[in-house]
Short mmCIF file of C-alpha atoms in Angstrom, two decimals:
data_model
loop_
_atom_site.label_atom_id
_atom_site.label_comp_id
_atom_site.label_asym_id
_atom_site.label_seq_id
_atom_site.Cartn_x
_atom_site.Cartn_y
_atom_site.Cartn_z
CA UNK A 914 23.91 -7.05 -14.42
CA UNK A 915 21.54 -6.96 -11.32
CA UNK A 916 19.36 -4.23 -10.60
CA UNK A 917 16.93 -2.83 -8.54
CA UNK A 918 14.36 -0.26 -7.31
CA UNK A 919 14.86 -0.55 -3.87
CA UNK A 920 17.56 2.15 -2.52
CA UNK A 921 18.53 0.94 0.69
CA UNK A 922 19.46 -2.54 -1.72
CA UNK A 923 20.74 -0.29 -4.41
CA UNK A 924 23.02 1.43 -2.02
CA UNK A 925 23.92 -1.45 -0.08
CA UNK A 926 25.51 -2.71 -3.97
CA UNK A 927 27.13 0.65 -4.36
CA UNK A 928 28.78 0.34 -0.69
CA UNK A 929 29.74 -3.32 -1.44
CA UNK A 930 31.55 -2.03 -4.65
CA UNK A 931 33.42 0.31 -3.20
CA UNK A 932 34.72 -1.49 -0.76
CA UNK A 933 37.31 -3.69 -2.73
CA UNK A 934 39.03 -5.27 0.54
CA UNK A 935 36.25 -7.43 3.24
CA UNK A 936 39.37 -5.87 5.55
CA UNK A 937 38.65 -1.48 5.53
CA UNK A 938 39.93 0.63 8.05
CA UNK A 939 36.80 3.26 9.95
CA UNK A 940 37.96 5.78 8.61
CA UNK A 941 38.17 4.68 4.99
CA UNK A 942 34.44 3.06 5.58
CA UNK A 943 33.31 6.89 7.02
CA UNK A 944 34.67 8.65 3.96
CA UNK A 945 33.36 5.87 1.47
CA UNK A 946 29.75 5.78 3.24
CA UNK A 947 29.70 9.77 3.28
CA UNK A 948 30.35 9.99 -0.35
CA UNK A 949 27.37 7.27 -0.87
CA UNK A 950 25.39 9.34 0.86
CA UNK A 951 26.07 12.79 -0.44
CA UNK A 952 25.60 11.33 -3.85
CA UNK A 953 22.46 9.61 -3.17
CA UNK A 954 21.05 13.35 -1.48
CA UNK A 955 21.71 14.62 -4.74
CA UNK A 956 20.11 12.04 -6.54
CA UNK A 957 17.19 12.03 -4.75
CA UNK A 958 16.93 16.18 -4.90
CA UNK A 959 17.20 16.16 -8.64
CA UNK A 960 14.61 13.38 -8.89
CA UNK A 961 12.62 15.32 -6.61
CA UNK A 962 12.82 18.67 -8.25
CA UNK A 963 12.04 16.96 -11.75
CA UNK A 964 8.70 15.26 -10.60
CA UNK A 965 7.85 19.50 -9.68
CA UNK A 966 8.87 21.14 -12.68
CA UNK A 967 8.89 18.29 -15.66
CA UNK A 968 5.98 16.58 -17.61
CA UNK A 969 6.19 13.98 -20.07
CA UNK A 970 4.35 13.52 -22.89
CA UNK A 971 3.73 10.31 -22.14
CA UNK A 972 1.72 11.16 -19.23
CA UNK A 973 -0.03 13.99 -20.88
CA UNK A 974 -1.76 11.61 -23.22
CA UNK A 975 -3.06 9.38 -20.61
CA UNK A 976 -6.28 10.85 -18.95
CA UNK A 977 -5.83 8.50 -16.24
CA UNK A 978 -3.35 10.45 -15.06
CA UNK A 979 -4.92 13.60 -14.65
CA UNK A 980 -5.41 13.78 -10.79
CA UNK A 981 -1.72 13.32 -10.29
CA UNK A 982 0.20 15.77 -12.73
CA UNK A 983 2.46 17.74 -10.87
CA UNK A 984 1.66 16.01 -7.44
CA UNK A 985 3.18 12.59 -8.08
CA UNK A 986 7.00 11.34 -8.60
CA UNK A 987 7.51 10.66 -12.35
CA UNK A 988 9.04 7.23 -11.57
CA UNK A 989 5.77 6.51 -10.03
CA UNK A 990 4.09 7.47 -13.11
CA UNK A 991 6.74 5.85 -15.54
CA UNK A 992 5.77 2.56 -13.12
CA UNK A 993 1.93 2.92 -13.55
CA UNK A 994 2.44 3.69 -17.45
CA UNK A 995 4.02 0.28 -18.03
CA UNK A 996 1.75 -0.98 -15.57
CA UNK A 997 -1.36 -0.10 -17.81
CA UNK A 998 0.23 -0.90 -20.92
CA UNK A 999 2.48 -3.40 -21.65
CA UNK A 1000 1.92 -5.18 -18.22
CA UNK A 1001 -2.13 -5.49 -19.23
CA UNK A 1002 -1.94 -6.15 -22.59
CA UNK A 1003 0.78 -9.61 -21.69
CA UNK A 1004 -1.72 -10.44 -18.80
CA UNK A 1005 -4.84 -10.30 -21.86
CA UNK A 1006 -2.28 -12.19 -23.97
CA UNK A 1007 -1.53 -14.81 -21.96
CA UNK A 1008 -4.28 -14.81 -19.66
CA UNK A 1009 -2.27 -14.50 -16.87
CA UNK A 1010 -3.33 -13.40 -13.19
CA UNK A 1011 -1.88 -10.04 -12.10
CA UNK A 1012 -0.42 -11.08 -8.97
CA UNK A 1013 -0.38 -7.45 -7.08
CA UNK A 1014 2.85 -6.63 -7.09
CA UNK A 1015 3.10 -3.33 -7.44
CA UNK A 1016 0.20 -2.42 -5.23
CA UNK A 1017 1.59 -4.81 -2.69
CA UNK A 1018 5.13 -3.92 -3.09
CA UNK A 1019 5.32 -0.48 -4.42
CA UNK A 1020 1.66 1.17 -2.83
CA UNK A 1021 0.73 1.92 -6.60
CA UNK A 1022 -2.06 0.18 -8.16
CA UNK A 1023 -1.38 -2.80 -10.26
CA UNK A 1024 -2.59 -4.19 -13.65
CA UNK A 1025 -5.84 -5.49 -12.20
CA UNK A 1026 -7.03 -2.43 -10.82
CA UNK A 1027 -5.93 -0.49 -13.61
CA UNK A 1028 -7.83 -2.24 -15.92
CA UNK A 1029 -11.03 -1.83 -13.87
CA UNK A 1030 -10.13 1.81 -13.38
CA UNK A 1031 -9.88 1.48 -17.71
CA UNK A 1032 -13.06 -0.34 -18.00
CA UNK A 1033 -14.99 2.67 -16.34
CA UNK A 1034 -13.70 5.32 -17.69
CA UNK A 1035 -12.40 6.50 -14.26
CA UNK A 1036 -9.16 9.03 -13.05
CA UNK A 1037 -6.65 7.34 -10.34
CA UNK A 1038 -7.27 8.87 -7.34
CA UNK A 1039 -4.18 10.82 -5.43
CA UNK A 1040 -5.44 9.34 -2.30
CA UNK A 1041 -4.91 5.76 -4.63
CA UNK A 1042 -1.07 6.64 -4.33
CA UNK A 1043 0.71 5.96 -1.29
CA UNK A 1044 2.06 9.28 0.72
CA UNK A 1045 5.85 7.95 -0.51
CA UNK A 1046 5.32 8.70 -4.06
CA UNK A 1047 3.50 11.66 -3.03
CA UNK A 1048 6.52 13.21 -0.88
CA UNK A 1049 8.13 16.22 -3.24
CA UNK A 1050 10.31 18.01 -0.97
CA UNK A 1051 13.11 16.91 1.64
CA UNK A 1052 11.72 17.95 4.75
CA UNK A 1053 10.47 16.04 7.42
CA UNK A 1054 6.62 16.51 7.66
CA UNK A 1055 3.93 14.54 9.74
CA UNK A 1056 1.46 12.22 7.76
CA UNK A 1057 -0.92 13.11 10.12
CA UNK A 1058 -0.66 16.29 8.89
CA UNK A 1059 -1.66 16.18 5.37
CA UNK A 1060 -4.47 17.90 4.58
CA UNK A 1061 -7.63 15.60 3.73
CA UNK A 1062 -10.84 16.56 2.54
CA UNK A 1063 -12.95 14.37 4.58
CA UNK A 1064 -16.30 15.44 3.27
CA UNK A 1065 -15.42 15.06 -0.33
CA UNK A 1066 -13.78 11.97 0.42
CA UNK A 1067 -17.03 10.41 2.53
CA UNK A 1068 -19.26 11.41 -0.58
CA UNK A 1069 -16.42 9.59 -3.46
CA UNK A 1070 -17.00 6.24 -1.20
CA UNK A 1071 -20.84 7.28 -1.30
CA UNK A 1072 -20.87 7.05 -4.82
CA UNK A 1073 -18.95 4.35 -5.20
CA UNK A 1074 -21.10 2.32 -2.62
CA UNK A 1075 -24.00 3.40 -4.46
CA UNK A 1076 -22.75 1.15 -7.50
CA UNK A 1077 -22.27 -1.76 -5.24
CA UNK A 1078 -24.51 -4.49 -4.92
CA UNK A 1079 -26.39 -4.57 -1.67
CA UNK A 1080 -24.52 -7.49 0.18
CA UNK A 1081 -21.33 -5.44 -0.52
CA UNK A 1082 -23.34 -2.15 0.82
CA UNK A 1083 -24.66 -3.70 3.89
CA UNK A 1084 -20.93 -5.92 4.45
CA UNK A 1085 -19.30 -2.29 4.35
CA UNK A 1086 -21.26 -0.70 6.46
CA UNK A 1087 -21.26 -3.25 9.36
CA UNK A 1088 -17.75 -2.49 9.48
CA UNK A 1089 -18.24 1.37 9.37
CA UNK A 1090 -20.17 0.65 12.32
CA UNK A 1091 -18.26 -1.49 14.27
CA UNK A 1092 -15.56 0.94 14.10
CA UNK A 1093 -18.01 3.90 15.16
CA UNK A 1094 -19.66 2.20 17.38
CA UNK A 1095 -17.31 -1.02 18.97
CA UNK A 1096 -19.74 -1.89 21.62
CA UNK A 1097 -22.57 -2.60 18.84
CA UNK A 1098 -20.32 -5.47 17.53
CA UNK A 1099 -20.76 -9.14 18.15
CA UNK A 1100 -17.58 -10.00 17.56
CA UNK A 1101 -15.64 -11.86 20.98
CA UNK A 1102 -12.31 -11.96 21.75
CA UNK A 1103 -10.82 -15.66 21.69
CA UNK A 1104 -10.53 -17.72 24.64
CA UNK A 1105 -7.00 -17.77 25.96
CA UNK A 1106 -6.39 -21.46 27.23
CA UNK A 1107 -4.30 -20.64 30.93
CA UNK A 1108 -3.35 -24.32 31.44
CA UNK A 1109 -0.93 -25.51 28.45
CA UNK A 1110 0.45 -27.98 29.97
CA UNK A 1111 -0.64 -31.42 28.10
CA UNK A 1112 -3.02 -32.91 26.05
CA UNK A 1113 -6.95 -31.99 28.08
CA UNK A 1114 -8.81 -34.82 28.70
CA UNK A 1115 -11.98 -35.67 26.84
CA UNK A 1116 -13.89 -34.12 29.77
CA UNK A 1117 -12.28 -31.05 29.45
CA UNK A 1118 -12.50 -31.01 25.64
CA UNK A 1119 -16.30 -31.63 25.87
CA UNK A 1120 -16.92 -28.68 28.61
CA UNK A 1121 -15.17 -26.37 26.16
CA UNK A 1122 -17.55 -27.58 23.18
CA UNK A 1123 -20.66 -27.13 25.52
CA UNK A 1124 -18.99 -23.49 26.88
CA UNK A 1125 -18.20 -22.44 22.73
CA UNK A 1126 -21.78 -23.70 21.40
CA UNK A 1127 -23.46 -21.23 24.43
CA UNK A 1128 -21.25 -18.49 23.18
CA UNK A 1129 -22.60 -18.57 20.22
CA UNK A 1130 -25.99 -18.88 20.53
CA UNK A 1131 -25.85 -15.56 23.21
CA UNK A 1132 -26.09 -12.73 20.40
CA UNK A 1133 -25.53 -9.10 21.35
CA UNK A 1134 -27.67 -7.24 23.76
CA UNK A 1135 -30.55 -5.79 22.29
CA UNK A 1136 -31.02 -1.86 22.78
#
């Protein structure tokens, strides 16, 4: 029996199931879809309500978790839980890579940062925990909207900068700054060639390695 995570694929099944003729009327397709959908509502509101009201044990006995009881959806947790435990101890086992599938394909962190969260005795932060898995209620809201606490977040990356060596320090902020400040940057957009049409002539190849080689010795305006 397949199975999945995903609901638009998991509903997609259900709809597929229903449907036991490829030939179904519009009316017999409405009814069927509304009933889907009315079913998955429900779903969703009892998941939703559960992740406000319900805590497992599980989760209590994980100090990991602490920054995200009630203010996470217990699937989310139940995901991270075998995430940091049977997923890490089969990577150790094995010596496997983690692969980043969950952080890739879910927006929760994965085995590998898990374990380097473990190593150091650090809390997941909410902000770790993409907005989906954050959502508790059924109305439509604005990410823009959610409140951030930009100070306290500035002075977590301080800290964690501060443990970085200085090549990482002085690679982050370069970017810091070029988003602050773009005009500071030395970066240059690419040259768009105009005239496609056929291979260029050595001539032309050679003016374009003279005309790239001055680029780049021409740094950025001093101030």
């Amino acid at each position: 029996m397949q199975s999945t995570t995903n609901r638009a694929e998991g509903a997609h099944a259900a709809l597929k199931k229903q449907l036991t003729t490829p030939r179904c009327s519009l009316e017999s397709l409405v009814k069927k879809v509304d009933t889907l959908v009315l079913k998955q509502y429900a779903q969703i509101k009892k998941s939703l309500e559960e992740s406000r009201t319900k805590r497992m044990n599980s989760h209590l006995q994980i100090p990991m978790f602490s920054n995200l009881l009630p203010k996470v959806s217990i699937h989310a947790l139940n995901l991270l839980e075998n995430e940091l435990t049977w997923r890490i101890d089969t990577l150790r086992s094995f010596g496997s890579t983690c692969g980043c599938q969950l952080y890739s394909g879910a927006g929760l962190l994965c085995a590998c940062r898990l374990e380097r969260l473990q190593n150091t005795d650090c809390v997941i932060q909410l902000e770790d925990i993409d907005i989906f898995w954050r959502k508790r209620d059924l109305n439509t809201s604005n990410i823009d909207e959610e409140d951030v606490d930009v100070d306290k977040q500035l002075e977590y990356v301080k800290q964690k900068l501060s443990t970085q060596p200085p090549q990482v320090r002085k690679s982050v902020l370069s970017k810091i700054m070029a988003v602050v400040n773009p005009y500071m940057s030395d970066k240059k957009p690419p040259v768009v060639q105009e005239n496609t049409r056929g291979r260029p002539t050595s001539k032309v190849q050679q003016q374009r390695k003279e005309q790239a080689a001055r680029d780049s010795s021409v740094g950025p305006p001093r101030q």
